[in-house]
Short mmCIF file of C-alpha atoms in Angstrom, two decimals:
data_model
loop_
_atom_site.label_atom_id
_atom_site.label_comp_id
_atom_site.label_asym_id
_atom_site.label_seq_id
_atom_site.Cartn_x
_atom_site.Cartn_y
_atom_site.Cartn_z
CA MET A 1 29.04 11.62 9.37
CA ASP A 2 26.79 8.56 9.39
CA GLU A 3 23.64 10.51 8.53
CA GLY A 4 21.08 8.67 6.46
CA TYR A 5 22.43 5.14 6.87
CA ILE A 6 20.04 2.39 7.95
CA LYS A 7 21.24 0.87 11.22
CA TYR A 8 18.44 -1.63 11.73
CA ASP A 9 17.80 -5.00 10.10
CA CYS A 10 15.46 -4.07 7.26
CA ILE A 11 13.01 -6.74 6.11
CA TRP A 12 11.78 -5.10 2.92
CA GLU A 13 9.11 -6.48 0.60
CA GLU A 14 9.06 -4.86 -2.82
CA ALA A 15 5.40 -4.07 -3.38
CA PRO A 16 3.11 -1.38 -4.81
CA PRO A 17 3.51 1.95 -2.99
CA PRO A 18 0.96 3.30 -0.50
CA ASN A 19 -2.34 4.51 -1.93
CA GLU A 20 -2.09 8.13 -3.11
CA LYS A 21 -5.26 9.09 -1.23
CA TYR A 22 -3.33 8.59 2.04
CA LEU A 23 -0.41 10.77 0.93
CA MET A 24 -1.95 14.17 0.20
CA GLU A 25 -1.54 15.65 3.69
CA ILE A 26 1.88 14.19 4.40
CA ASN A 27 3.20 15.25 0.99
CA GLN A 28 2.00 18.83 1.47
CA TRP A 29 3.87 19.08 4.77
CA ARG A 30 6.92 17.35 3.38
CA GLN A 31 7.04 19.95 0.58
CA LYS A 32 6.76 22.77 3.11
CA LEU A 33 9.57 21.34 5.24
CA PHE A 34 11.76 20.94 2.16
CA GLU A 35 11.18 24.56 1.14
CA LEU A 36 12.17 25.64 4.67
CA LYS A 37 15.33 23.47 4.33
CA LEU A 38 14.26 21.45 7.37
CA ILE A 39 14.38 18.40 5.12
CA GLY A 40 17.02 18.34 2.40
CA GLU A 41 20.50 17.26 1.43
CA TYR A 42 23.96 18.21 2.69
CA GLN A 43 25.78 19.78 -0.26
CA ASP A 44 29.25 18.58 0.72
CA SER A 45 28.31 14.91 1.06
CA GLY A 46 25.14 14.57 -1.02
CA ILE A 47 23.51 12.77 1.91
CA GLY A 48 19.83 13.46 2.55
CA TYR A 49 18.45 14.41 5.95
CA GLY A 50 15.03 14.59 7.58
CA ASN A 51 11.95 12.38 7.31
CA ILE A 52 8.24 12.51 7.98
CA SER A 53 5.54 9.93 8.67
CA ILE A 54 1.84 9.51 9.31
CA ARG A 55 -0.08 6.71 11.00
CA HIS A 56 -1.98 4.63 8.47
CA PRO A 57 -5.63 5.82 8.41
CA ARG A 58 -7.01 2.27 8.22
CA TYR A 59 -4.40 0.13 9.97
CA ASN A 60 -3.65 1.71 13.33
CA ASP A 61 -0.51 -0.35 13.96
CA GLN A 62 1.16 0.67 10.68
CA PHE A 63 2.55 3.94 9.37
CA ILE A 64 3.64 5.54 6.11
CA ILE A 65 7.10 7.15 6.05
CA THR A 66 9.35 8.79 3.50
CA ALA A 67 11.75 6.29 1.99
CA THR A 68 15.44 6.25 2.75
CA GLN A 69 17.60 8.87 1.02
CA THR A 70 14.77 10.98 -0.37
CA GLY A 71 15.74 14.12 1.57
CA GLY A 72 17.38 15.80 -1.39
CA LEU A 73 14.42 15.40 -3.73
CA GLY A 74 12.44 18.58 -4.32
CA GLU A 75 9.17 16.74 -4.89
CA LEU A 76 8.01 13.30 -3.86
CA ASP A 77 5.33 11.02 -5.27
CA LYS A 78 3.93 7.71 -4.04
CA LYS A 79 7.02 5.70 -5.01
CA HIS A 80 9.04 7.71 -2.47
CA TYR A 81 6.97 6.46 0.50
CA SER A 82 7.21 3.17 2.33
CA LEU A 83 4.67 1.37 4.55
CA VAL A 84 6.09 0.12 7.83
CA THR A 85 4.00 -2.85 8.90
CA THR A 86 5.72 -3.66 12.19
CA CYS A 87 9.01 -3.34 14.07
CA SER A 88 10.91 -5.11 16.83
CA ILE A 89 12.95 -2.76 18.98
CA THR A 90 14.68 -5.55 20.90
CA GLU A 91 15.70 -7.26 17.64
CA ASN A 92 16.51 -3.95 15.92
CA ARG A 93 14.30 -4.93 13.00
CA VAL A 94 11.90 -3.04 10.72
CA TYR A 95 9.42 -4.68 8.35
CA CYS A 96 8.38 -2.47 5.44
CA ARG A 97 6.90 -2.70 1.97
CA GLY A 98 6.80 -0.46 -1.09
CA LEU A 99 9.10 0.41 -3.98
CA GLN A 100 11.83 1.63 -1.62
CA LYS A 101 13.02 0.87 1.89
CA ALA A 102 11.80 2.95 4.83
CA SER A 103 13.76 5.85 6.28
CA SER A 104 16.72 5.15 8.54
CA GLU A 105 14.67 6.69 11.38
CA ALA A 106 11.73 4.28 11.04
CA LEU A 107 12.46 2.62 14.39
CA THR A 108 12.24 6.01 16.14
CA HIS A 109 8.93 6.82 14.47
CA TYR A 110 7.59 3.40 15.47
CA THR A 111 8.56 4.05 19.08
CA ILE A 112 6.64 7.35 19.17
CA TYR A 113 3.51 5.85 17.61
CA ASN A 114 3.55 3.16 20.27
CA LEU A 115 3.78 5.64 23.15
CA ASN A 116 0.21 6.83 22.68
CA ASN A 117 -2.54 6.04 20.16
CA SER A 118 -3.31 9.76 19.86
CA TYR A 119 0.02 10.40 18.11
CA ASN A 120 -0.62 10.18 14.39
CA ALA A 121 2.21 12.17 12.81
CA VAL A 122 5.97 12.47 13.33
CA MET A 123 8.46 14.92 11.81
CA HIS A 124 12.23 14.58 12.08
CA ILE A 125 13.97 17.67 10.78
CA HIS A 126 17.43 19.24 10.89
CA HIS A 127 18.05 22.82 11.96
CA PRO A 128 21.46 23.77 13.43
CA GLU A 129 20.34 26.83 15.41
CA MET A 130 17.18 25.20 16.74
CA TRP A 131 19.23 22.16 17.77
CA ARG A 132 21.86 24.25 19.56
CA GLN A 133 19.54 26.75 21.25
CA LEU A 134 16.94 24.29 22.51
CA GLN A 135 19.30 21.52 23.60
CA PHE A 136 18.72 20.70 27.30
CA LYS A 137 16.13 23.49 27.52
CA LEU A 138 13.57 21.09 26.09
CA PRO A 139 13.54 17.28 26.39
CA THR A 140 16.91 16.15 25.05
CA THR A 141 18.26 12.67 24.42
CA SER A 142 21.68 11.64 25.67
CA PRO A 143 24.64 12.87 23.55
CA THR A 144 25.92 9.30 23.50
CA THR A 145 22.72 7.84 22.02
CA PRO A 146 22.86 7.48 18.21
CA TYR A 147 19.89 7.84 15.86
CA GLY A 148 17.98 4.94 14.33
CA THR A 149 18.90 2.37 17.01
CA PRO A 150 17.17 0.49 19.85
CA ASP A 151 19.06 2.77 22.25
CA ILE A 152 17.27 5.89 21.00
CA ALA A 153 13.98 4.00 21.13
CA PHE A 154 14.52 3.08 24.78
CA GLU A 155 15.66 6.63 25.54
CA ILE A 156 12.45 8.11 24.12
CA LYS A 157 10.36 5.58 26.04
CA ARG A 158 12.18 6.55 29.25
CA MET A 159 11.55 10.24 28.61
CA TYR A 160 7.87 9.57 27.98
CA ASP A 161 7.51 7.55 31.18
CA ARG A 162 9.03 10.47 33.10
CA ASN A 163 6.46 12.85 31.57
CA MET A 164 9.19 14.79 29.78
CA LEU A 165 7.47 14.81 26.39
CA LYS A 166 4.34 16.85 27.17
CA ASN A 167 5.48 19.52 24.68
CA ARG A 168 5.81 16.83 22.00
CA ILE A 169 9.29 17.83 20.92
CA ILE A 170 12.62 16.03 21.29
CA ILE A 171 16.10 17.44 20.74
CA MET A 172 18.51 14.69 19.66
CA ALA A 173 21.81 15.58 21.31
CA GLY A 174 23.52 12.52 19.82
CA HIS A 175 22.34 13.33 16.29
CA GLU A 176 23.70 16.67 15.10
CA ASP A 177 20.98 19.18 14.11
CA GLY A 178 18.24 16.57 14.72
CA VAL A 179 14.84 17.62 16.14
CA ILE A 180 11.66 15.52 16.36
CA THR A 181 8.09 16.72 16.82
CA PHE A 182 4.95 14.61 16.99
CA GLY A 183 1.25 15.33 17.26
CA ASN A 184 -2.35 14.30 16.79
CA ASN A 185 -2.18 14.93 13.04
CA MET A 186 0.10 16.51 10.45
CA ASP A 187 -1.09 20.08 11.09
CA ASP A 188 -0.70 19.67 14.84
CA CYS A 189 2.79 18.25 14.44
CA GLY A 190 3.82 20.97 12.00
CA ASP A 191 2.40 23.76 14.14
CA ILE A 192 4.47 22.55 17.11
CA LEU A 193 7.59 22.60 14.97
CA LEU A 194 6.93 26.04 13.48
CA HIS A 195 6.10 27.47 16.93
CA TYR A 196 9.53 26.57 18.28
CA LEU A 197 11.24 27.53 15.04
CA SER A 198 9.71 31.03 15.19
CA ASN A 199 11.36 31.62 18.56
CA ILE A 200 14.86 30.77 17.37
CA SER A 201 17.25 33.70 17.07
CA VAL A 202 19.42 33.60 13.95
CA GLN A 203 23.10 33.80 14.79
#
C-alpha cells in the first residue's frame, strides 16, 4: 500500500501556520469526519488516510489543507494545516507553506479548485463499502490512475469537461476506498458526502 506518500515535488517553506480564524469551519468538519472514521489511520500499517481543504477566504487562488500524515490524529490545531500557494500539474509540483508539508492529495484538491471558482471545499475520505457500491454508478476514475499524480488531475479535468461531475462526487477506482466530494462551502461538501453515505447498505 502506498497510501499517504507524497508523489509530487513538494516545494515547502517552513512558515507560521494559517490564521486560526480561517480554520474553525474546516476543523469542525474534519473532527466530524474523523469521528465517522472517514478520516483516520489504518491500524495494521499506522498510515493515515483522508484529507480536507478549503479555499482561502482572502486569496482565491490558494487553499488550506490538512498536512501530510495527520489522518490518525484525533484533534488538529493550526500547526496541522498547510497553505498551498500554487501548483503545477504538468511539472507535478506543489508549493506550500506552514509548519508541515501539505497532504499527498494536494494536487488533486488544486485541480478541483481550478475547475470552477464556485468550488470552495474538498473532502477526500475513505469508506470501503461506499467505494465498492458506488464505483462506476457515479463518476469513477480509471482503475489504472493512481492518487496524487498529474494523471489523476488530468482524469478529473476530463470528467469535468464531459459534464460527469454535476453531482460533485468522484469515486477513485485506482485508490482503494477513496471518495472525493466538493462543494460551494464546507457544509455543502459535507452534506453531499453524508447524503451518499446514508444510502450505503452495510454488508
